[in-house]
PDB file of C-alpha atoms in Angstrom:
ATOM      1  CA  MET D 104     143.760  16.136 -77.397  1.00 39.00           C
ATOM      2  CA  SER D 105     144.375  17.564 -73.954  1.00 51.00           C
ATOM      3  CA  SER D 106     147.217  19.816 -72.971  1.00 69.00           C
ATOM      4  CA  LYS D 107     149.326  19.353 -69.868  1.00 78.00           C
ATOM      5  CA  MET D 108     147.597  22.413 -68.419  1.00 73.00           C
ATOM      6  CA  GLU D 109     144.161  20.804 -68.746  1.00 74.00           C
ATOM      7  CA  THR D 110     145.226  17.735 -66.773  1.00 85.00           C
ATOM      8  CA  MET D 111     146.917  19.639 -63.933  1.00 92.00           C
ATOM      9  CA  THR D 112     144.754  20.155 -60.872  1.00 95.00           C
ATOM     10  CA  PHE D 113     143.154  23.497 -60.251  1.00 96.00           C
ATOM     11  CA  ALA D 114     144.700  23.297 -56.773  1.00 96.00           C
ATOM     12  CA  LYS D 115     148.139  23.370 -58.405  1.00 96.00           C
ATOM     13  CA  ILE D 116     147.364  26.193 -60.856  1.00 96.00           C
ATOM     14  CA  TYR D 117     145.492  28.457 -58.430  1.00 97.00           C
ATOM     15  CA  PRO D 118     148.568  29.389 -56.339  1.00 97.00           C
ATOM     16  CA  LEU D 119     150.455  30.152 -59.563  1.00 96.00           C
ATOM     17  CA  LEU D 120     147.708  32.552 -60.649  1.00 97.00           C
ATOM     18  CA  CYS D 121     147.758  34.181 -57.204  1.00 98.00           C
ATOM     19  CA  ALA D 122     151.562  34.458 -57.196  1.00 98.00           C
ATOM     20  CA  LYS D 123     151.583  36.093 -60.632  1.00 96.00           C
ATOM     21  CA  ALA D 124     149.284  38.850 -59.364  1.00 97.00           C
ATOM     22  CA  THR D 125     150.554  39.250 -55.801  1.00 97.00           C
ATOM     23  CA  ARG D 126     154.165  39.647 -56.969  1.00 97.00           C
ATOM     24  CA  LYS D 127     152.947  42.814 -58.697  1.00 96.00           C
ATOM     25  CA  GLY D 128     151.101  44.185 -55.661  1.00 96.00           C
ATOM     26  CA  ARG D 129     147.627  42.799 -56.342  1.00 97.00           C
ATOM     27  CA  THR D 130     145.687  40.677 -53.846  1.00 97.00           C
ATOM     28  CA  GLN D 131     144.438  37.117 -53.711  1.00 97.00           C
ATOM     29  CA  LYS D 132     140.939  38.566 -53.256  1.00 97.00           C
ATOM     30  CA  GLU D 133     141.292  40.354 -56.611  1.00 98.00           C
ATOM     31  CA  VAL D 134     142.411  37.091 -58.239  1.00 98.00           C
ATOM     32  CA  ASP D 135     139.381  35.351 -56.715  1.00 98.00           C
ATOM     33  CA  THR D 136     137.116  38.134 -58.006  1.00 97.00           C
ATOM     34  CA  VAL D 137     138.439  37.658 -61.554  1.00 98.00           C
ATOM     35  CA  ILE D 138     138.054  33.870 -61.357  1.00 98.00           C
ATOM     36  CA  GLN D 139     134.539  34.182 -59.961  1.00 97.00           C
ATOM     37  CA  TRP D 140     133.516  36.722 -62.607  1.00 97.00           C
ATOM     38  CA  LEU D 141     134.752  34.459 -65.401  1.00 97.00           C
ATOM     39  CA  THR D 142     133.433  31.147 -64.069  1.00 97.00           C
ATOM     40  CA  GLY D 143     130.448  31.868 -61.847  1.00 97.00           C
ATOM     41  CA  TYR D 144     131.969  30.050 -58.868  1.00 98.00           C
ATOM     42  CA  ASP D 145     131.280  31.688 -55.514  1.00 97.00           C
ATOM     43  CA  GLU D 146     133.937  31.687 -52.777  1.00 97.00           C
ATOM     44  CA  PRO D 147     132.815  28.427 -51.078  1.00 97.00           C
ATOM     45  CA  ALA D 148     132.614  26.596 -54.434  1.00 97.00           C
ATOM     46  CA  LEU D 149     136.020  27.952 -55.428  1.00 97.00           C
ATOM     47  CA  GLN D 150     137.547  26.641 -52.206  1.00 96.00           C
ATOM     48  CA  GLN D 151     135.784  23.300 -52.699  1.00 97.00           C
ATOM     49  CA  ALA D 152     137.264  22.990 -56.207  1.00 95.00           C
ATOM     50  CA  ILE D 153     140.700  23.480 -54.676  1.00 95.00           C
ATOM     51  CA  ARG D 154     140.085  20.874 -51.947  1.00 96.00           C
ATOM     52  CA  GLN D 155     138.646  18.310 -54.362  1.00 96.00           C
ATOM     53  CA  GLN D 156     141.789  18.349 -56.520  1.00 93.00           C
ATOM     54  CA  ILE D 157     139.760  18.507 -59.754  1.00 95.00           C
ATOM     55  CA  SER D 158     141.613  18.984 -63.016  1.00 95.00           C
ATOM     56  CA  TYR D 159     141.845  22.439 -64.546  1.00 95.00           C
ATOM     57  CA  ALA D 160     139.712  21.161 -67.426  1.00 95.00           C
ATOM     58  CA  GLU D 161     137.038  19.929 -65.002  1.00 96.00           C
ATOM     59  CA  PHE D 162     137.184  23.234 -63.146  1.00 97.00           C
ATOM     60  CA  PHE D 163     136.034  24.963 -66.326  1.00 97.00           C
ATOM     61  CA  ARG D 164     133.653  22.199 -67.435  1.00 95.00           C
ATOM     62  CA  GLN D 165     131.915  22.348 -64.038  1.00 96.00           C
ATOM     63  CA  ALA D 166     131.859  26.156 -63.920  1.00 97.00           C
ATOM     64  CA  PRO D 167     128.425  27.287 -62.745  1.00 97.00           C
ATOM     65  CA  MET D 168     128.187  29.918 -65.482  1.00 96.00           C
ATOM     66  CA  LEU D 169     130.967  31.130 -67.739  1.00 96.00           C
ATOM     67  CA  SER D 170     130.740  34.861 -68.300  1.00 95.00           C
ATOM     68  CA  ARG D 171     128.960  35.802 -71.521  1.00 92.00           C
ATOM     69  CA  GLN D 172     131.697  38.417 -71.924  1.00 93.00           C
ATOM     70  CA  LEU D 173     134.319  35.665 -72.208  1.00 92.00           C
ATOM     71  CA  TRP D 174     134.049  35.898 -75.987  1.00 91.00           C
ATOM     72  CA  GLN D 175     134.698  39.664 -75.914  1.00 93.00           C
ATOM     73  CA  VAL D 176     138.106  39.376 -74.231  1.00 93.00           C
ATOM     74  CA  SER D 177     140.946  40.048 -76.645  1.00 93.00           C
ATOM     75  CA  GLY D 178     144.707  40.297 -76.536  1.00 94.00           C
ATOM     76  CA  THR D 179     147.632  37.938 -76.372  1.00 93.00           C
ATOM     77  CA  VAL D 180     148.772  35.444 -73.792  1.00 91.00           C
ATOM     78  CA  CYS D 181     151.742  33.156 -74.361  1.00 86.00           C
ATOM     79  CA  GLY D 182     151.984  34.622 -77.869  1.00 91.00           C
ATOM     80  CA  ILE D 183     148.462  33.506 -78.789  1.00 91.00           C
ATOM     81  CA  ARG D 184     145.588  35.880 -79.532  1.00 95.00           C
ATOM     82  CA  VAL D 185     142.804  34.714 -77.223  1.00 95.00           C
ATOM     83  CA  GLU D 186     140.076  35.901 -79.567  1.00 94.00           C
ATOM     84  CA  THR D 187     141.271  33.405 -82.194  1.00 95.00           C
ATOM     85  CA  ILE D 188     140.975  30.375 -79.892  1.00 94.00           C
ATOM     86  CA  GLU D 189     137.895  28.431 -80.944  1.00 92.00           C
ATOM     87  CA  ASP D 190     138.257  25.447 -78.592  1.00 91.00           C
ATOM     88  CA  PRO D 191     135.471  25.872 -75.999  1.00 91.00           C
ATOM     89  CA  LEU D 192     137.734  24.591 -73.221  1.00 92.00           C
ATOM     90  CA  MET D 193     141.019  26.277 -74.099  1.00 92.00           C
ATOM     91  CA  ARG D 194     139.412  29.670 -74.667  1.00 94.00           C
ATOM     92  CA  PRO D 195     138.362  30.233 -71.031  1.00 95.00           C
ATOM     93  CA  ILE D 196     141.655  28.759 -69.783  1.00 94.00           C
ATOM     94  CA  ARG D 197     143.648  31.250 -71.851  1.00 94.00           C
ATOM     95  CA  VAL D 198     141.235  34.099 -71.099  1.00 96.00           C
ATOM     96  CA  LEU D 199     141.739  33.572 -67.362  1.00 96.00           C
ATOM     97  CA  ASP D 200     145.491  33.690 -67.884  1.00 95.00           C
ATOM     98  CA  LYS D 201     145.074  36.912 -69.897  1.00 96.00           C
ATOM     99  CA  LEU D 202     142.880  38.504 -67.226  1.00 97.00           C
ATOM    100  CA  ILE D 203     145.369  37.631 -64.472  1.00 97.00           C
ATOM    101  CA  ASP D 204     148.165  39.071 -66.649  1.00 96.00           C
ATOM    102  CA  ASP D 205     146.121  42.278 -66.978  1.00 96.00           C
ATOM    103  CA  LEU D 206     145.612  42.353 -63.206  1.00 97.00           C
ATOM    104  CA  ALA D 207     149.354  41.922 -62.643  1.00 96.00           C
ATOM    105  CA  LYS D 208     150.058  44.736 -65.117  1.00 96.00           C
ATOM    106  CA  GLY D 209     148.045  47.097 -62.929  1.00 96.00           C
ATOM    107  CA  LYS D 210     144.817  47.391 -64.900  1.00 96.00           C
ATOM    108  CA  PRO D 211     141.857  48.442 -62.750  1.00 96.00           C
ATOM    109  CA  LEU D 212     139.612  45.567 -61.713  1.00 94.00           C
ATOM    110  CA  ASP D 213     136.510  47.239 -63.189  1.00 94.00           C
ATOM    111  CA  THR D 214     138.237  47.440 -66.577  1.00 93.00           C
ATOM    112  CA  ILE D 215     139.304  43.791 -66.430  1.00 93.00           C
ATOM    113  CA  LEU D 216     135.762  42.734 -65.543  1.00 92.00           C
ATOM    114  CA  MET D 217     134.348  44.883 -68.360  1.00 84.00           C
ATOM    115  CA  LYS D 218     132.163  46.852 -65.982  1.00 68.00           C
ATOM    116  CA  GLU D 219     132.210  50.084 -67.953  1.00 46.00           C
ATOM    117  CA  GLU D 220     128.821  51.462 -68.894  1.00 38.00           C
ATOM    118  CA  GLY D 221     127.301  49.733 -71.887  1.00 41.00           C
ATOM    119  CA  LYS D 222     129.209  46.477 -71.595  1.00 40.00           C
TER     120      LYS D 222
END
């Protein structure tokens, strides 16, 4: 069963993710960095995904390489604990939302991307 979010185009969701962060003083480049870290898309491929109007589900299914650290992200988004989501498609969708929330809350980018030593 697919959710409404999965069927929306990435081109429609991307500006919402950017707006969530930029309203709180973060940059579109930081949003892109988070998306690229999670999905493995580079900047040209990210822009191509926007132009091609692919669904949000396809955006994640076609991701060049989902971060291995995806499964280490924890916390809540929309009242749901991301670490309890077992669906292999919904987990990265909700994790991205969580990471953008963290960005908007002012967390340092290195912390969001789990770049501390030993991780």
